[in-house]
Amino acid sequence: MDNIRNFCIIAHIDHGKSTLADRILQETGVLTEREMEEQVLDNMELEKERGITIKAQSVRLNYKADDGKEYIFNLIDTPGHVDFNYEVSRTLAACEGAILVVDSSQGVEAQTLANVYQAIDNNLEIVPVINKIDLPSARPDEVKKEIEDVIGIPCDDAPLVSAKVGIGIHDVLEAIVAKIPAPVSTPGQPCRALVFDSFYDTYKGVIVYCRVMDGSIKKGDTIRFMQSGKEYLVTEVGWFKPGTTIQSQEISAGEVGYIAAAIKNITDATVGDTITLANNPAKEPLPGYKEVQSMVYCGFYPIDGSDYENLRDALFKLQLNDAALIFEPETSQALGFGFRCGFLGLLHLEIIQERISREHNIDLITTTPSVIYHIYKTDGSMETLDNPTNMPNPTDIMRIEEPIVKASIMTPTEYVGNIMDLTTERRGTFINMDYLEETRVIMTYELPLNEVIYDFFDSLKSRTRGYASLNYELIGYKPSNLVKLDILLNNEMIDALSFIVHADKAYTRGRKIASKLKESIPRQQFEIPIQACIGSKIIARETVKAYRKDVLAKCYGGDITRKKKLLEKQKEGKKRMREFGSVEVPQEAFLSVLKLDE
Amino acid sequence: MKKTGLYIHIPFCIRKCNYCDFVSFSDKFDYVDNYFSHLFIELQYVIDQNKEISFDTVYIGGGTPSSVDSRYIKQIMSIIKNRLTHDCEVTIEVNPATVDINKLSDYLIAGVNRLSIGIQSFEQDLLKSLGRIHSSQEAINTVLLARKAGFKNINIDLIYGIPSINGHNHQTLCDWQHTLEIACGLGITHISAYSLIIEEGTNVYNWGCEYIDDVLDREMFYKCKQMLEKYGFVQYEISNFAVPGYESAHNIRYWKCKEYVGVGLNSASYLNGVRYKNTDDFHRYIGGDYQDKNETEILDEMDMMNEFMMLGFRMIDGPCPEEFKQRFHKDFMDVFGEKLLDLSKRGLIVKTNGRYNLTPKGLDYANEIFREFV
């Protein structure tokens, strides 16, 4: 066990985490040159395309160190985006150490801090690595000092690395051997293994990723999940190679590996549960993780109503790999049958939506995202509300409270003004501002979550030319003057477009949405009024003019096939629209109202 | 003997018009002889292979068939002469500034009895913006010449809804009215009036021209219908008007889903429930490889019934229930009753004398109806 090192890589998004992981794989020879491609650990097409890591991935490596000994590394790659902090937290519990990658031109960023503090809370040994030293703008010495000042980790011998070019990778590997402690366990204890991830395999059932803390597990053992109490016969154990699994005899204390046990139901093997052996069970489970809380809710509706069952299957399959996704059936007057889904944030929402359309080929309509409001009613009761449609009658409401987050924004000082403008627009309350160094500050705000979820991050990036970074955490609820804004198309209310907004911003939002809808709803055979209203009061109005003509003027020459194809194409286009009364609304219209700032 | 139609494609033009997306070339006149030698081979083959067929309509289109020497046309006619019915309608497309009285007389003597003249507009500036090679006066002269040569059945093509192209002004209602007035005074029997479609790949498309306001486009259509009706033309198809008795038999064949054989580059055939198409690759064609096998479409009964309805609704009288019954041994109300009732409810079609046909609203939104049948 002395030669095992379990570690993860933590970093702010884009600081080069996945590239460093690639290099480590290459250096330890786990992949041949031919197998090597960029972002090896990011399997999902979406991950490669967006250049981000969504799912944590683990891999086992062998490394012959300078001291002549063979070491086994278990590397777990983690996501960097704030929405996926949750994935990071569960990874940490499986490791003894974390490589902290810091971009030598950007320095410490908001998520660097958030991730480091999480790692420290989990008693992880932090190995700082200064990356991207090949960049002309690199300032490794300053960044080292910044890490020491801001985080308080000594950085004297932090490896200076360029993962992209391949400089200093060997130093990183040696630092892992030297600094990260080997796992410890108490011999003779009953088996305990922590489930830190799982995914669904069509042939083998749920594959459980776990870190064995005490004892060992082998094929043929009967395991018990301590929380669910379910027992299963182990059919396979092993460890990971990029993109595949390698079977082994057993996995034992200190090791990271997987277990397959023909588990059909993912809820029997939840992340955070402890696995023990049925014939010699442990007394106490390992400490689990915090339960994930969905921050953002919205409705998913198939454009084609007959896809409802497929959508249910798709969500179920995605949930197998993504415990943070929750959903339950709901109905909308406008959209029919669909699902109310809960997400970690807007990026999470977008990714799920994209995966449903790509991997499951279902066209979706997404309703306006909402946070969870607390509605205090005049009869003294309190309701939680995640769907604006269910908002009680205004006369029954005493007050509404909305979720508030504490947001930390790190930025070069020159953008402080821009950020103040942005946070003021978003109803933020300034808490304080600290200098990290002469030209960089960390600003702390209290912001209503519903102002953060839409496009706060995008706006922040665009107003700071990408230099600012953001992290936020929920701190509680505060009363607020909120109203429900409804959208009427052709005088019919479209419940799916209703949302809750601060009274002061209702007019602006209403007008923006009306004009966005006007752009994205194609002209039809009649005029379509678009109205935004609060209660019965109309606060904005636009009109989509009627079109007057839709006719193929010319059809002769016998080439009827071509004309038919044209008509078929038009028909396909229409299928992607949803009919409300007699108005056809394309999917894009729903999406466009979500991104008002573009 | 089975009666069908014959289409012959001649892909040469003096100049490619800015809105044109037909398969035609202005730079291949060196290959004219070569092309026709293959066209004759293909035509002879079709005739030999289909001994049971006679043609009651022939349409020589393009391109600009009149841009090549009339001996080629004469030879086409001599190849098919024995297979034409006695009342066969034989049309050739010609363009102003490519014909003289001799050429026209040659056509007539060879057996051509209908001319379709591509005029498009009588406004000088619009002709320029469309990229036509002729002037307004030349267009008028060509029509008069055709009548003088002895043609009794003459169509002209006109275009409305012309957008602003390359800095030229777009067409106005006034322009259009003027063009129609001239057209009506020429003593012709048929007018095709097309609302311009900006097709991908054309100059107009590549230059990024935008459609004129669709309200104006519709006004032009109503104006056209109103004026032509005053002069004795009857609208019998969405874009076609004729003095009664002079409707284009060949085009009606398409709209009634009857069979036809196509010969020449990019031509389509429809025989025994299968639609074939020739290659649109000029050099492949003159290399002796005529058909594009990838384009073959086998229609099942449902396809055929759908096409019957879709194309039938292009005609003002609508699809004919008796013909439907005769061809498919079914009542079209049994097959399409629900759709037809729905379209009626939406005010797009109406039942008159046992037939469904387009309402005035249906004429504006005909694609709504067509889409129901694809």
Coordinates of N, CA and C in Angstrom, one line a residue, chain A residues 12 38 70 80 94 198 200 209 244 278 306 358-359 372 399 423 455 488 526 597:
Chain A
H12 N -8.8 26.1 -11.5 CA -9.8 27.0 -12.1 C -10.0 26.5 -13.5
E38 N -6.1 14.6 -27.7 CA -6.3 15.7 -26.7 C -7.5 15.3 -25.7
E70 N 8.5 1.1 -8.0 CA 7.3 1.2 -8.8 C 6.1 1.8 -8.0
G80 N -14.0 21.8 -13.8 CA -13.5 23.0 -13.3 C -14.6 24.1 -13.1
A94 N -12.0 10.5 -2.2 CA -11.3 9.3 -2.6 C -9.8 9.4 -2.6
S198 N -20.7 6.6 -10.3 CA -21.2 5.4 -10.9 C -21.7 5.7 -12.3
Y200 N -23.8 3.7 -15.8 CA -24.6 2.6 -16.2 C -24.1 2.0 -17.5
Y209 N -17.9 3.2 -8.9 CA -16.6 3.6 -8.7 C -16.4 3.8 -7.2
T244 N -11.5 2.6 -20.8 CA -11.8 1.2 -20.6 C -11.6 0.8 -19.2
A278 N -21.2 -8.5 3.2 CA -22.4 -9.0 3.9 C -22.0 -9.9 5.0
S306 N -45.2 12.7 -28.9 CA -45.0 11.2 -28.8 C -43.6 10.8 -28.3
R358 N -28.6 15.4 -28.6 CA -27.6 14.7 -29.4 C -27.6 13.2 -29.2
E359 N -27.6 12.8 -28.0 CA -27.4 11.4 -27.7 C -28.7 10.7 -27.8
I372 N -35.7 28.3 -6.5 CA -36.7 27.9 -5.6 C -37.1 29.1 -4.7
R399 N -45.6 37.3 1.8 CA -44.3 37.8 1.3 C -43.6 36.6 0.5
T423 N -23.1 44.2 -11.0 CA -23.7 43.7 -9.8 C -24.8 44.6 -9.4
D455 N -27.5 34.7 -17.1 CA -26.3 34.8 -17.9 C -25.3 35.7 -17.2
L488 N -48.3 36.5 -23.3 CA -49.4 36.1 -24.1 C -49.1 36.2 -25.6
F526 N -51.6 35.3 -40.0 CA -52.4 36.3 -39.4 C -51.5 37.1 -38.5
D597 N -29.3 38.9 -22.9 CA -28.2 39.9 -23.0 C -27.4 39.8 -24.3

